[in-house]
């Protein structure tokens, strides 16, 4: 419990205890109040936070996060944005403003001092110009950093000069959602074999640290014939916070699909391999999603095998 209490001792100032007069003075002297919806899981929350941070700064306003986002992020990262509590939020005439998943020129001049952004933004196009600031915002608390490094040291054993490759395999609800809703696929064994072969061929002493919400599938399908694959499924250390800390402290990244893996690659800053072209051309997903806005240009995309989505050929 002590390690979690430490996370909140230096949490930025909130607006919870301000009086009406205090609030009126703030309205006059401050740079307004901008916030964003707190929806989705950890990867989405990080995307929303980074987007709010960047757009509020670009437009010259003060950003605040909602309590739900603070509850998600404060126990993991040393974020600096203050929290806008409901007791104050309900008194502010915030103007709603919906965002695409990617940056648009119109977002450089969003009108209003009191704005509530909405959407599921998770694109480097919003904030890559201040990348180092964003990466500092997502500095891990010391106890998570220590746990991640201890795990990596343990799996390295007596190996020297190890190159760590973090692997995130998103499964869970995507197993059904991708083919049935979005007309797409998730990563298969062939994709992971190809991605891992790239790093095995390029670097010496490679170790793969695998995180997933479908670990049983990973253990059955990931080739560990070389004894260089380790799975982070310790029940005492298996949470989204622990997993992303492990991934972020590796040297390179293999992601599949989803915002969680994206953020691992973005924080690491090494080489990242991702699954690309994972939907049929007519997928409704492509109305909401742009590959070129989702993945950095220098990242390496491996096209997905879409054959499971195609009609089965029948023999006469």
PDB file of C-alpha atoms in Angstrom, residues 6 76 78 139-149:
ATOM      1  CA  UNK A   6       3.692   7.626  -2.600  1.00  0.00           C
ATOM      2  CA  UNK A  76       1.687   4.839 -12.922  1.00  0.00           C
ATOM      3  CA  UNK A  78       4.585  11.317 -12.790  1.00  0.00           C
ATOM      4  CA  UNK A 139       7.828   9.037 -16.556  1.00  0.00           C
ATOM      5  CA  UNK A 140       7.167   5.940 -14.464  1.00  0.00           C
ATOM      6  CA  UNK A 141       7.090   6.041 -10.699  1.00  0.00           C
ATOM      7  CA  UNK A 142      10.281   4.671  -9.207  1.00  0.00           C
ATOM      8  CA  UNK A 143       8.758   1.466  -7.826  1.00  0.00           C
ATOM      9  CA  UNK A 144       7.455   0.483 -11.287  1.00  0.00           C
ATOM     10  CA  UNK A 145      10.779   1.307 -12.897  1.00  0.00           C
ATOM     11  CA  UNK A 146      12.592  -0.807 -10.298  1.00  0.00           C
ATOM     12  CA  UNK A 147      10.193  -3.736 -10.758  1.00  0.00           C
ATOM     13  CA  UNK A 148      10.548  -3.643 -14.548  1.00  0.00           C
ATOM     14  CA  UNK A 149      14.330  -3.508 -14.443  1.00  0.00           C
TER      15      UNK A 149
END
